């Protein structure tokens, strides 16, 4: 391990890895972890604030170096990206609705409804492919469309509760949780030599409890924001 990391430092010392970050809570946590990982390799992380879908295209084209935290399988759709095979974080996914009769227990249950989903969030876009979906740019638009009954179910990631807690959630209720989705760091293929090195560092950070500590803090903050938002909507949150 020590030899591997010292070799990486020699080959890439002082280099910056440019990644799209946007303004997502989960990405901010991922960047924090990746800064630590790349620091151990003698490298820096440079954040580029672009929308999630555009950032993904830029990473695939090579104008950016990679993605912070994306769902597994992305490389099948963006062949110039290589997944670092150690999850950086995980995000929960939840269905929300204004209709109290709608209960969702799995992804296939969503097929019966019209869905509002966040544009560019592949952890939601890929599992809902082939369903009746309306992709919107922000969680605020998902909430407004639900409240106006332009769609029946919204599908959001856990960090949405933190990112958009201050929105008007009136009438919004949980329709069911869809589980946790692991998220991975991706690099453009020109950085293929870095993949095993970054993976080794992330494995060590996981063994040291660093990743687990960040994950727990993120989960706790999202859970607290969720409860506050649903209570303001005058709906007692489901356990």
mmCIF file of C-alpha atoms in Angstrom:
data_model
loop_
_atom_site.group_PDB
_atom_site.id
_atom_site.type_symbol
_atom_site.label_atom_id
_atom_site.label_comp_id
_atom_site.label_asym_id
_atom_site.label_seq_id
_atom_site.Cartn_x
_atom_site.Cartn_y
_atom_site.Cartn_z
ATOM 1 C CA UNK A 1 0.000 0.000 0.000
ATOM 2 C CA UNK A 2 2.732 2.500 0.974
ATOM 3 C CA UNK A 3 4.628 1.799 -2.269
ATOM 4 C CA UNK A 4 1.435 2.172 -4.298
ATOM 5 C CA UNK A 5 0.604 5.546 -2.770
ATOM 6 C CA UNK A 6 4.145 6.866 -3.069
ATOM 7 C CA UNK A 7 4.172 5.902 -6.755
ATOM 8 C CA UNK A 8 0.891 7.758 -7.234
ATOM 9 C CA UNK A 9 2.272 10.857 -5.568
ATOM 10 C CA UNK A 10 5.332 10.817 -7.794
ATOM 11 C CA UNK A 11 3.274 10.430 -10.968
ATOM 12 C CA UNK A 12 0.540 12.931 -10.134
ATOM 13 C CA UNK A 13 1.999 15.247 -7.491
ATOM 14 C CA UNK A 14 0.395 18.689 -7.562
ATOM 15 C CA UNK A 15 -2.130 17.742 -10.264
ATOM 16 C CA UNK A 16 -5.751 18.891 -9.904
ATOM 17 C CA UNK A 17 -8.792 16.760 -10.640
ATOM 18 C CA UNK A 18 -11.649 18.918 -11.956
ATOM 19 C CA UNK A 19 -15.125 17.664 -11.109
ATOM 20 C CA UNK A 20 -18.654 19.006 -11.543
ATOM 21 C CA UNK A 21 -20.241 19.693 -8.179
ATOM 22 C CA UNK A 22 -23.409 21.764 -8.584
ATOM 23 C CA UNK A 23 -25.096 22.663 -5.301
ATOM 24 C CA UNK A 24 -26.190 19.295 -3.933
ATOM 25 C CA UNK A 25 -25.801 18.324 -0.285
ATOM 26 C CA UNK A 26 -24.739 14.775 -1.138
ATOM 27 C CA UNK A 27 -22.161 16.000 -3.647
ATOM 28 C CA UNK A 28 -20.753 18.416 -1.066
ATOM 29 C CA UNK A 29 -20.197 15.484 1.295
ATOM 30 C CA UNK A 30 -18.669 13.464 -1.529
ATOM 31 C CA UNK A 31 -16.294 16.298 -2.397
ATOM 32 C CA UNK A 32 -15.197 16.495 1.235
ATOM 33 C CA UNK A 33 -14.268 12.806 1.192
ATOM 34 C CA UNK A 34 -12.590 12.961 -2.201
ATOM 35 C CA UNK A 35 -10.508 15.949 -1.139
ATOM 36 C CA UNK A 36 -9.129 13.804 1.667
ATOM 37 C CA UNK A 37 -8.548 10.879 -0.699
ATOM 38 C CA UNK A 38 -6.732 12.909 -3.339
ATOM 39 C CA UNK A 39 -4.754 14.777 -0.698
ATOM 40 C CA UNK A 40 -3.270 11.417 0.292
ATOM 41 C CA UNK A 41 -2.169 11.059 -3.336
ATOM 42 C CA UNK A 42 -0.603 14.525 -3.347
ATOM 43 C CA UNK A 43 -3.352 15.882 -5.584
ATOM 44 C CA UNK A 44 -6.081 18.504 -5.349
ATOM 45 C CA UNK A 45 -9.794 18.540 -6.194
ATOM 46 C CA UNK A 46 -11.106 21.520 -8.160
ATOM 47 C CA UNK A 47 -14.874 22.093 -8.089
ATOM 48 C CA UNK A 48 -16.695 23.255 -11.216
ATOM 49 C CA UNK A 49 -20.234 24.506 -10.601
ATOM 50 C CA UNK A 50 -22.359 23.264 -13.520
ATOM 51 C CA UNK A 51 -25.784 21.554 -13.698
ATOM 52 C CA UNK A 52 -25.654 17.822 -13.039
ATOM 53 C CA UNK A 53 -26.527 16.634 -16.552
ATOM 54 C CA UNK A 54 -24.136 19.050 -18.243
ATOM 55 C CA UNK A 55 -21.373 18.086 -15.836
ATOM 56 C CA UNK A 56 -21.880 14.432 -16.681
ATOM 57 C CA UNK A 57 -21.554 15.116 -20.398
ATOM 58 C CA UNK A 58 -18.433 17.202 -19.782
ATOM 59 C CA UNK A 59 -16.868 14.392 -17.742
ATOM 60 C CA UNK A 60 -17.639 11.874 -20.468
ATOM 61 C CA UNK A 61 -16.234 14.190 -23.158
ATOM 62 C CA UNK A 62 -13.083 14.824 -21.128
ATOM 63 C CA UNK A 63 -13.456 18.559 -20.491
ATOM 64 C CA UNK A 64 -13.865 17.581 -16.828
ATOM 65 C CA UNK A 65 -11.945 14.804 -15.101
ATOM 66 C CA UNK A 66 -14.777 12.959 -13.403
ATOM 67 C CA UNK A 67 -17.933 12.735 -11.320
ATOM 68 C CA UNK A 68 -18.124 12.939 -7.540
ATOM 69 C CA UNK A 69 -20.945 10.569 -6.595
ATOM 70 C CA UNK A 70 -22.995 8.701 -9.182
ATOM 71 C CA UNK A 71 -24.989 5.487 -9.358
ATOM 72 C CA UNK A 72 -23.437 2.171 -10.430
ATOM 73 C CA UNK A 73 -23.851 1.301 -14.103
ATOM 74 C CA UNK A 74 -23.295 4.804 -15.424
ATOM 75 C CA UNK A 75 -20.381 3.532 -17.501
ATOM 76 C CA UNK A 76 -22.834 1.563 -19.656
ATOM 77 C CA UNK A 77 -24.348 4.838 -20.847
ATOM 78 C CA UNK A 78 -21.207 6.999 -20.720
ATOM 79 C CA UNK A 79 -18.425 4.754 -22.046
ATOM 80 C CA UNK A 80 -15.588 7.194 -21.385
ATOM 81 C CA UNK A 81 -16.176 7.043 -17.631
ATOM 82 C CA UNK A 82 -14.608 4.451 -15.330
ATOM 83 C CA UNK A 83 -16.171 3.704 -11.946
ATOM 84 C CA UNK A 84 -13.927 3.640 -8.895
ATOM 85 C CA UNK A 85 -15.255 0.410 -7.309
ATOM 86 C CA UNK A 86 -15.594 1.670 -3.726
ATOM 87 C CA UNK A 87 -18.795 3.490 -2.809
ATOM 88 C CA UNK A 88 -18.126 7.038 -1.659
ATOM 89 C CA UNK A 89 -21.542 7.452 -0.045
ATOM 90 C CA UNK A 90 -25.102 6.188 -0.361
ATOM 91 C CA UNK A 91 -28.320 8.135 -0.825
ATOM 92 C CA UNK A 92 -31.840 7.165 0.154
ATOM 93 C CA UNK A 93 -34.633 7.463 -2.412
ATOM 94 C CA UNK A 94 -38.244 8.190 -1.504
ATOM 95 C CA UNK A 95 -41.599 8.577 -3.239
ATOM 96 C CA UNK A 96 -43.776 11.538 -2.243
ATOM 97 C CA UNK A 97 -47.338 12.464 -3.169
ATOM 98 C CA UNK A 98 -50.343 14.549 -2.169
ATOM 99 C CA UNK A 99 -52.628 11.520 -2.570
ATOM 100 C CA UNK A 100 -52.865 9.582 0.716
ATOM 101 C CA UNK A 101 -54.111 6.461 -1.087
ATOM 102 C CA UNK A 102 -50.826 5.996 -2.966
ATOM 103 C CA UNK A 103 -48.387 3.643 -1.262
ATOM 104 C CA UNK A 104 -45.107 2.648 -2.889
ATOM 105 C CA UNK A 105 -43.113 -0.355 -1.671
ATOM 106 C CA UNK A 106 -40.746 -0.833 -4.617
ATOM 107 C CA UNK A 107 -39.647 0.620 -7.927
ATOM 108 C CA UNK A 108 -42.152 -1.414 -9.956
ATOM 109 C CA UNK A 109 -45.032 0.121 -7.990
ATOM 110 C CA UNK A 110 -44.135 3.444 -9.609
ATOM 111 C CA UNK A 111 -45.075 2.130 -13.042
ATOM 112 C CA UNK A 112 -48.784 2.676 -12.293
ATOM 113 C CA UNK A 113 -48.382 6.423 -11.827
ATOM 114 C CA UNK A 114 -47.205 9.559 -13.577
ATOM 115 C CA UNK A 115 -43.895 10.590 -12.037
ATOM 116 C CA UNK A 116 -42.025 13.834 -11.471
ATOM 117 C CA UNK A 117 -38.298 13.167 -11.213
ATOM 118 C CA UNK A 118 -35.177 15.358 -10.951
ATOM 119 C CA UNK A 119 -33.381 15.856 -14.253
ATOM 120 C CA UNK A 120 -29.872 14.426 -14.328
ATOM 121 C CA UNK A 121 -30.091 12.340 -11.143
ATOM 122 C CA UNK A 122 -29.239 8.927 -12.600
ATOM 123 C CA UNK A 123 -30.019 7.092 -9.339
ATOM 124 C CA UNK A 124 -33.640 7.984 -10.140
ATOM 125 C CA UNK A 125 -33.625 8.350 -13.936
ATOM 126 C CA UNK A 126 -32.239 4.881 -14.680
ATOM 127 C CA UNK A 127 -34.639 2.809 -12.497
ATOM 128 C CA UNK A 128 -37.646 4.762 -13.842
ATOM 129 C CA UNK A 129 -36.672 4.432 -17.514
ATOM 130 C CA UNK A 130 -39.697 3.385 -19.560
ATOM 131 C CA UNK A 131 -42.161 4.775 -17.026
ATOM 132 C CA UNK A 132 -44.299 7.883 -17.499
ATOM 133 C CA UNK A 133 -41.935 10.548 -16.199
ATOM 134 C CA UNK A 134 -41.641 14.316 -16.245
ATOM 135 C CA UNK A 135 -38.041 15.379 -15.656
ATOM 136 C CA UNK A 136 -37.741 18.762 -13.949
ATOM 137 C CA UNK A 137 -34.745 20.844 -12.973
ATOM 138 C CA UNK A 138 -35.396 21.340 -9.256
ATOM 139 C CA UNK A 139 -37.154 19.738 -6.316
ATOM 140 C CA UNK A 140 -39.203 22.921 -6.055
ATOM 141 C CA UNK A 141 -40.731 22.107 -9.451
ATOM 142 C CA UNK A 142 -41.475 18.545 -8.331
ATOM 143 C CA UNK A 143 -43.338 19.844 -5.285
ATOM 144 C CA UNK A 144 -45.274 22.448 -7.282
ATOM 145 C CA UNK A 145 -46.287 19.876 -9.903
ATOM 146 C CA UNK A 146 -47.509 17.501 -7.207
ATOM 147 C CA UNK A 147 -49.469 20.253 -5.483
ATOM 148 C CA UNK A 148 -51.016 21.256 -8.829
ATOM 149 C CA UNK A 149 -51.718 17.558 -9.566
ATOM 150 C CA UNK A 150 -49.738 17.608 -12.790
ATOM 151 C CA UNK A 151 -48.157 14.325 -11.704
ATOM 152 C CA UNK A 152 -49.135 11.724 -9.111
ATOM 153 C CA UNK A 153 -45.819 10.801 -7.504
ATOM 154 C CA UNK A 154 -42.527 12.596 -7.045
ATOM 155 C CA UNK A 155 -39.305 10.641 -6.623
ATOM 156 C CA UNK A 156 -36.565 12.375 -4.652
ATOM 157 C CA UNK A 157 -33.197 11.561 -3.126
ATOM 158 C CA UNK A 158 -32.686 11.908 0.611
ATOM 159 C CA UNK A 159 -30.488 15.033 0.395
ATOM 160 C CA UNK A 160 -33.440 16.884 -1.180
ATOM 161 C CA UNK A 161 -34.848 17.318 2.314
ATOM 162 C CA UNK A 162 -31.718 19.250 3.290
ATOM 163 C CA UNK A 163 -31.233 21.138 0.026
ATOM 164 C CA UNK A 164 -34.843 22.336 -0.147
ATOM 165 C CA UNK A 165 -36.116 22.178 3.424
ATOM 166 C CA UNK A 166 -37.349 25.791 3.322
ATOM 167 C CA UNK A 167 -39.782 25.159 0.446
ATOM 168 C CA UNK A 168 -43.553 25.052 0.834
ATOM 169 C CA UNK A 169 -44.238 21.348 1.359
ATOM 170 C CA UNK A 170 -47.973 21.854 2.025
ATOM 171 C CA UNK A 171 -49.927 18.659 1.419
ATOM 172 C CA UNK A 172 -46.835 16.611 0.572
ATOM 173 C CA UNK A 173 -46.554 13.249 2.285
ATOM 174 C CA UNK A 174 -44.285 10.262 2.043
ATOM 175 C CA UNK A 175 -45.657 7.556 -0.243
ATOM 176 C CA UNK A 176 -42.913 5.084 0.641
ATOM 177 C CA UNK A 177 -39.176 4.637 0.736
ATOM 178 C CA UNK A 178 -37.327 2.945 -2.109
ATOM 179 C CA UNK A 179 -34.143 2.084 -0.245
ATOM 180 C CA UNK A 180 -30.562 3.283 -0.306
ATOM 181 C CA UNK A 181 -28.492 3.560 -3.481
ATOM 182 C CA UNK A 182 -24.660 3.384 -3.307
ATOM 183 C CA UNK A 183 -22.884 6.225 -5.090
ATOM 184 C CA UNK A 184 -19.460 5.970 -6.721
ATOM 185 C CA UNK A 185 -16.707 8.278 -7.914
ATOM 186 C CA UNK A 186 -16.095 8.148 -11.680
ATOM 187 C CA UNK A 187 -13.027 9.208 -13.642
ATOM 188 C CA UNK A 188 -12.609 9.904 -17.331
ATOM 189 C CA UNK A 189 -10.758 7.035 -19.019
ATOM 190 C CA UNK A 190 -7.647 9.160 -19.525
ATOM 191 C CA UNK A 191 -7.171 8.819 -15.752
ATOM 192 C CA UNK A 192 -7.510 5.019 -15.811
ATOM 193 C CA UNK A 193 -4.202 4.646 -13.982
ATOM 194 C CA UNK A 194 -5.647 6.555 -11.024
ATOM 195 C CA UNK A 195 -8.653 4.267 -10.531
ATOM 196 C CA UNK A 196 -6.953 1.500 -8.477
ATOM 197 C CA UNK A 197 -5.008 4.089 -6.487
ATOM 198 C CA UNK A 198 -8.074 6.090 -5.539
ATOM 199 C CA UNK A 199 -9.910 2.840 -4.763
ATOM 200 C CA UNK A 200 -7.125 1.783 -2.396
ATOM 201 C CA UNK A 201 -7.277 5.105 -0.552
ATOM 202 C CA UNK A 202 -11.078 4.975 -0.265
ATOM 203 C CA UNK A 203 -10.881 1.411 1.062
ATOM 204 C CA UNK A 204 -8.472 2.617 3.738
ATOM 205 C CA UNK A 205 -10.728 5.567 4.584
ATOM 206 C CA UNK A 206 -13.663 3.172 4.928
ATOM 207 C CA UNK A 207 -11.625 0.867 7.176
ATOM 208 C CA UNK A 208 -10.614 3.880 9.282
ATOM 209 C CA UNK A 209 -14.279 4.815 9.758
ATOM 210 C CA UNK A 210 -13.954 8.141 7.936
ATOM 211 C CA UNK A 211 -16.541 7.362 5.256
ATOM 212 C CA UNK A 212 -18.942 5.837 7.782
ATOM 213 C CA UNK A 213 -18.760 8.937 9.973
ATOM 214 C CA UNK A 214 -19.606 11.256 7.074
ATOM 215 C CA UNK A 215 -22.412 8.926 5.939
ATOM 216 C CA UNK A 216 -23.995 8.837 9.400
ATOM 217 C CA UNK A 217 -23.855 12.618 9.749
ATOM 218 C CA UNK A 218 -25.435 13.023 6.295
ATOM 219 C CA UNK A 219 -28.170 10.483 7.064
ATOM 220 C CA UNK A 220 -28.956 12.104 10.407
ATOM 221 C CA UNK A 221 -29.187 15.580 8.895
ATOM 222 C CA UNK A 222 -31.406 14.393 6.033
ATOM 223 C CA UNK A 223 -33.695 12.516 8.446
ATOM 224 C CA UNK A 224 -34.088 15.567 10.678
ATOM 225 C CA UNK A 225 -34.801 17.850 7.697
ATOM 226 C CA UNK A 226 -37.357 15.341 6.382
ATOM 227 C CA UNK A 227 -39.252 15.293 9.670
ATOM 228 C CA UNK A 228 -39.308 19.091 9.888
ATOM 229 C CA UNK A 229 -40.523 19.477 6.285
ATOM 230 C CA UNK A 230 -43.307 16.921 6.619
ATOM 231 C CA UNK A 231 -44.443 18.368 9.928
ATOM 232 C CA UNK A 232 -44.690 21.799 8.340
ATOM 233 C CA UNK A 233 -46.829 20.134 5.674
ATOM 234 C CA UNK A 234 -49.046 19.029 8.602
ATOM 235 C CA UNK A 235 -48.406 15.390 7.825
ATOM 236 C CA UNK A 236 -46.935 13.143 10.497
ATOM 237 C CA UNK A 237 -43.895 11.532 8.826
ATOM 238 C CA UNK A 238 -43.933 7.773 8.349
ATOM 239 C CA UNK A 239 -41.308 5.925 10.362
#
